[in-house]
Short mmCIF file of C-alpha atoms in Angstrom, two decimals:
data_model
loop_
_atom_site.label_atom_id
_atom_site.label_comp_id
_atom_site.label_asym_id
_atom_site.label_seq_id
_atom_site.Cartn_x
_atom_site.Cartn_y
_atom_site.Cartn_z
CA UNK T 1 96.32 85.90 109.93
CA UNK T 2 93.72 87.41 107.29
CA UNK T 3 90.89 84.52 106.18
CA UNK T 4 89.34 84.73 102.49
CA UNK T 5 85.72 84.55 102.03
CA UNK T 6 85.35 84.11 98.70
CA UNK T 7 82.45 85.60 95.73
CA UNK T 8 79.52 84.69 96.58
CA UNK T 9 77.69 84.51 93.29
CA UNK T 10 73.87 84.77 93.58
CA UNK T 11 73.54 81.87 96.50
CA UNK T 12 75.87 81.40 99.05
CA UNK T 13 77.28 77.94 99.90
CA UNK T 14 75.31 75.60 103.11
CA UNK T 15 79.08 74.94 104.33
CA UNK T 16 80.09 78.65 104.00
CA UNK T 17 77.37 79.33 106.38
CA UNK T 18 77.89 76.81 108.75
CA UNK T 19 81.78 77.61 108.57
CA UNK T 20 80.41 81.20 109.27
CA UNK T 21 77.95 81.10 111.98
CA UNK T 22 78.33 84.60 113.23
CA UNK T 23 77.44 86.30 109.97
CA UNK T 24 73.46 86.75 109.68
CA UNK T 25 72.83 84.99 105.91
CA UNK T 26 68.75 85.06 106.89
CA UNK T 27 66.37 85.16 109.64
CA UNK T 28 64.38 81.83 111.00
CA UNK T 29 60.63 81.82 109.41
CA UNK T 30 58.81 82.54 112.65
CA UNK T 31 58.44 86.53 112.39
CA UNK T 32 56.73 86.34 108.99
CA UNK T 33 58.88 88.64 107.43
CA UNK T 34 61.29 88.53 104.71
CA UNK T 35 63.86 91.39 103.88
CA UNK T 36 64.61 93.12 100.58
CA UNK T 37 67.76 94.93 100.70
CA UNK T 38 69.57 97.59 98.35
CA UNK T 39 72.85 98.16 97.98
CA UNK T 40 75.64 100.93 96.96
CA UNK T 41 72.65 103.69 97.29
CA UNK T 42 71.90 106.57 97.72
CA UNK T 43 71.19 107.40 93.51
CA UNK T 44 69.17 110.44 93.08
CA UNK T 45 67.54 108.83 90.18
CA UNK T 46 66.94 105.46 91.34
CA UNK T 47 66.47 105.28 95.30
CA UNK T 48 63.70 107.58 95.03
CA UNK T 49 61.75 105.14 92.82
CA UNK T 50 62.44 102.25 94.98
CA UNK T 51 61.17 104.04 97.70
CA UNK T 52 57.56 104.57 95.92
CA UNK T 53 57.51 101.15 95.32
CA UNK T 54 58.17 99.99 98.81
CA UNK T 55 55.79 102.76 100.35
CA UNK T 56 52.60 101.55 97.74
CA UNK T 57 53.60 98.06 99.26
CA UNK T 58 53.54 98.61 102.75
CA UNK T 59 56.87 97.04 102.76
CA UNK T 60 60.12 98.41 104.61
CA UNK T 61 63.59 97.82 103.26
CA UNK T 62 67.03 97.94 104.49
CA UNK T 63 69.46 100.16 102.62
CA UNK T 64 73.43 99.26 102.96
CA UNK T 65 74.87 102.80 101.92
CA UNK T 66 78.15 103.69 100.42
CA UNK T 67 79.39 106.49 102.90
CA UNK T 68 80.82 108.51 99.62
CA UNK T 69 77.26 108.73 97.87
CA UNK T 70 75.56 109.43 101.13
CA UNK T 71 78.26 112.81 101.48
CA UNK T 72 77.29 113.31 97.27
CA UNK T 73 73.17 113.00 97.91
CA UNK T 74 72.76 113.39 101.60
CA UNK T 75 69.21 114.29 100.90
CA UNK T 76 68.22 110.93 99.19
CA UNK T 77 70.20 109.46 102.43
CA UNK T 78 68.01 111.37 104.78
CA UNK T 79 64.73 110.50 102.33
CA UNK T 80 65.31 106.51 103.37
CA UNK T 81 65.55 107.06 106.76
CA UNK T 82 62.94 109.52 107.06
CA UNK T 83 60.34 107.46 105.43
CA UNK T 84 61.11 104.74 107.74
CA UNK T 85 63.50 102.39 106.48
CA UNK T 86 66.50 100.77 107.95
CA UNK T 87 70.17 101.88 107.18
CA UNK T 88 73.51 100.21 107.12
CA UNK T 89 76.98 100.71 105.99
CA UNK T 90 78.67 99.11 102.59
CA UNK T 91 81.82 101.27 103.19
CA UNK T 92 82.97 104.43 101.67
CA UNK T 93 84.29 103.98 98.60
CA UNK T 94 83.59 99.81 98.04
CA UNK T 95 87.06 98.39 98.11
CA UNK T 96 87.41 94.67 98.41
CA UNK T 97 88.40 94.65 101.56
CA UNK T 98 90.80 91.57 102.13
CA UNK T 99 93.94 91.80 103.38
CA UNK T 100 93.78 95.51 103.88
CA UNK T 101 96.03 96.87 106.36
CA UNK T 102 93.69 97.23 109.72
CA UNK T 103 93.92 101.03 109.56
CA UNK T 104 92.31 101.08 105.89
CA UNK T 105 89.52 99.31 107.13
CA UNK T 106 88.94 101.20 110.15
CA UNK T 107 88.69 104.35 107.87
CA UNK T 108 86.25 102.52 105.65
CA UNK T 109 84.27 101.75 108.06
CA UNK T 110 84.36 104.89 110.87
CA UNK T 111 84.20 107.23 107.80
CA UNK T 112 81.04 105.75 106.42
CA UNK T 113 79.14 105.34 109.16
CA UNK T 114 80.51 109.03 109.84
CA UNK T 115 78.68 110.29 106.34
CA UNK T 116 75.70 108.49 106.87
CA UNK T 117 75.34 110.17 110.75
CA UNK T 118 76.06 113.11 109.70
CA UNK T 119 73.54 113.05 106.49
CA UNK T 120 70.27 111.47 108.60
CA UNK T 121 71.35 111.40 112.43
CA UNK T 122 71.30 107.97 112.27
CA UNK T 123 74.18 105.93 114.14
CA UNK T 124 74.37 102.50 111.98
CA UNK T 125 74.86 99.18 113.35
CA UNK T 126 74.82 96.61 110.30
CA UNK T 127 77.73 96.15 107.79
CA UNK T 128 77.72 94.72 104.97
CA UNK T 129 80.76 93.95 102.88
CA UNK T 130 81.55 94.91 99.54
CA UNK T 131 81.65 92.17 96.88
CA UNK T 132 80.93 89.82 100.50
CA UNK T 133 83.72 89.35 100.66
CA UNK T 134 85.88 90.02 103.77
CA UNK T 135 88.56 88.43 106.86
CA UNK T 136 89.18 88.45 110.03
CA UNK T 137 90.29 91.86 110.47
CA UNK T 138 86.99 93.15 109.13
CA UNK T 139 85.49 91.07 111.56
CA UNK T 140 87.30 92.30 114.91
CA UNK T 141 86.95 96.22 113.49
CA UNK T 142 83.00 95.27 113.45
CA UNK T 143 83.14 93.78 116.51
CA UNK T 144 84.73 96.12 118.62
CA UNK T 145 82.52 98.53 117.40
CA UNK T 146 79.44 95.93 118.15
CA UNK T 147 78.54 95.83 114.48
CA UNK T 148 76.75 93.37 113.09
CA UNK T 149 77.51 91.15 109.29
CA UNK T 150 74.88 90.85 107.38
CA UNK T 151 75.52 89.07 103.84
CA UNK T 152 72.01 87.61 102.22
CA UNK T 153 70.24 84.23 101.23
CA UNK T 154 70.15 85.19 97.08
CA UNK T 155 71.67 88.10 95.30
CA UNK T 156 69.10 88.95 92.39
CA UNK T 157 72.12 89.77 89.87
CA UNK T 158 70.23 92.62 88.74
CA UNK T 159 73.76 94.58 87.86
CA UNK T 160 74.41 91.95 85.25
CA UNK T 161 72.27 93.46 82.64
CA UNK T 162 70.15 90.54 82.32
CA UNK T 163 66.46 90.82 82.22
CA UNK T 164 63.33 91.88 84.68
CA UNK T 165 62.59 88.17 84.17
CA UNK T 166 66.13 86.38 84.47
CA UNK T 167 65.93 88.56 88.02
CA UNK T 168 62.96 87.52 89.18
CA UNK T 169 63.66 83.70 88.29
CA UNK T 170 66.35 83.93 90.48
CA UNK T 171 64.72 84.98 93.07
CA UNK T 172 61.51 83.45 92.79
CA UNK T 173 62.52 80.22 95.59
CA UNK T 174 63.75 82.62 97.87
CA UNK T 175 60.43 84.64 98.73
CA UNK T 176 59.55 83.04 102.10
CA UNK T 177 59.94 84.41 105.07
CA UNK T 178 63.60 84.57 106.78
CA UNK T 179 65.12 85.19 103.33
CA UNK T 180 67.30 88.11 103.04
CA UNK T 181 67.41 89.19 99.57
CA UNK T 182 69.93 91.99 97.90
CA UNK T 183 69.44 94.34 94.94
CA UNK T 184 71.23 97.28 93.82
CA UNK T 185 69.59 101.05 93.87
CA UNK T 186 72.13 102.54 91.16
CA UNK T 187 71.82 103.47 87.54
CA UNK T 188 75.07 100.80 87.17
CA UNK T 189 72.83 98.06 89.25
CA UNK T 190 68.93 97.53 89.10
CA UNK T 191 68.80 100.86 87.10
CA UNK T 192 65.52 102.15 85.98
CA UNK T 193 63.61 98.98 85.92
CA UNK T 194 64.21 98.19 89.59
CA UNK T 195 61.62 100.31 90.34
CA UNK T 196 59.28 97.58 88.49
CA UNK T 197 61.07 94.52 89.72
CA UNK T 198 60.50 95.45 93.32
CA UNK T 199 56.86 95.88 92.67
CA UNK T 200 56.88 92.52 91.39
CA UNK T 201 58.49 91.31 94.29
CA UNK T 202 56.43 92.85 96.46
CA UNK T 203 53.28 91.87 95.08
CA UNK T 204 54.17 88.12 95.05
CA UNK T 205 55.59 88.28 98.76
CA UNK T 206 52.42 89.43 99.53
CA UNK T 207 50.08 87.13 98.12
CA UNK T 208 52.60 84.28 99.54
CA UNK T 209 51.51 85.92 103.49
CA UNK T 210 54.89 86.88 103.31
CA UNK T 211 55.72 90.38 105.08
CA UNK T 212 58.20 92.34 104.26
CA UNK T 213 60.08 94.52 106.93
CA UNK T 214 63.84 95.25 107.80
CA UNK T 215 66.96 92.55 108.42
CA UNK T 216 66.06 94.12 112.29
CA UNK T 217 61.75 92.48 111.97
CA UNK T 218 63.40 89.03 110.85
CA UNK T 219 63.71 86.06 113.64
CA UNK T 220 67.34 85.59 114.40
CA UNK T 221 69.12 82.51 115.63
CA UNK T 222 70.45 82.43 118.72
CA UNK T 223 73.93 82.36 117.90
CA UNK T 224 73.47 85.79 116.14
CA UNK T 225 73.66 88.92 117.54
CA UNK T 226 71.69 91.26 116.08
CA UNK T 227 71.86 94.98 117.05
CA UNK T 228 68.28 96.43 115.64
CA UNK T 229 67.59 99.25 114.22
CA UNK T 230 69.28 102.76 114.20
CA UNK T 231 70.33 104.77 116.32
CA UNK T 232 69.22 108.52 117.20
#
């Protein structure tokens, strides 16, 4: 029988993450490192930008790619991984996936990770769900294929329309190392002033001592399994 996570709006729940202890929400502070993540990418227009910010920081993110985009701009696709940064799936085509029949999933799943193999050679091994939200089913198709959840400590709302400064607000408790935070490389998410907003990010991590590398550089609990970085 099918479980519902719920929305998770901005910060998820202490009980929801006790109640879910195989899901990575954020690393333990002992690597140093915290992880900015982007979802629903590639954008031609966007992903590019973030990726100048991230390079002028020194700073490697981890980019959860819709398998339909990456089949659209399988260039931009192979752009993140070439320049060093770590991939993951978000599905193909976002649905909520709750209560979908098993073979949807699979599909969602196989035929993203599919696009983004085919797009950068890169055989994916982190999942993240659309809208977070997800069941049980989700969670055996992941597991059989030794996939690992990864959901986040804030989510920066920066699809709301709200400002830089609302964002960074928002965020601004959760830059310390172990946090996992998400934003979204898309005209419809962070849009044009993400470029900006990572900067700031990154330039406030840093003066923290804060380092800023893939979900794969955080220090995972030991009841998490964490399967690193790609795959050639």
């Amino acid at each position: 029988m099918a479980f519902l996570f719920p929305d998770i709006e901005h910060v998820p729940p202490r009980v929801m993450k006790k109640l879910l202890n195989g899901v990575l929400w954020e690393g333990t502070p002992d690597s140093g490192y915290m992880a900015l993540t982007f979802d629903d990418g590639p954008d031609p227009e966007i992903t590019p930008r973030v990726l100048d910010a991230l390079e002028e920081a020194h700073a490697r993110g981890t980019f959860f790619l819709l398998g339909e985009r990456v089949k659209r701009y399988p260039e931009t696709a192979r752009s993140i991984s070439e320049r060093g940064h770590l991939l993951g799936s978000h599905s193909m085509t976002h649905p909520r996936l709750f209560l979908m029949r098993r073979t949807d999933v699979e599909v969602e799943v196989d035929e993203s990770r599919k696009a983004i193999y085919d797009a950068t050679g890169k055989v994916v091994s982190l999942f993240r769900p659309p809208y977070g939200i997800f069941d049980f089913t989700v969670a055996r198709v992941l597991r059989e294929r030794e996939m690992d959840l990864v959901l986040w400590s804030v989510l920066s709302g920066d699809y709301s329309g709200t400002s830089e400064a609302e964002v960074f607000r928002r965020i601004w408790p959760f830059l310390r190392p172990g946090a996992i935070l998400v934003f979204h490389d898309t005209k419809q998410g962070g849009g044009h002033g993400l470029e900006s907003l990572v900067r700031s990010v990154c330039a406030e991590a840093l003066k923290r001592g804060v380092r800023l590398g893939g979900v794969d550089e955080l220090s995972i609990a030991g009841e998490i399994s964490l399967g690193g970085d790609n795959v050639d």
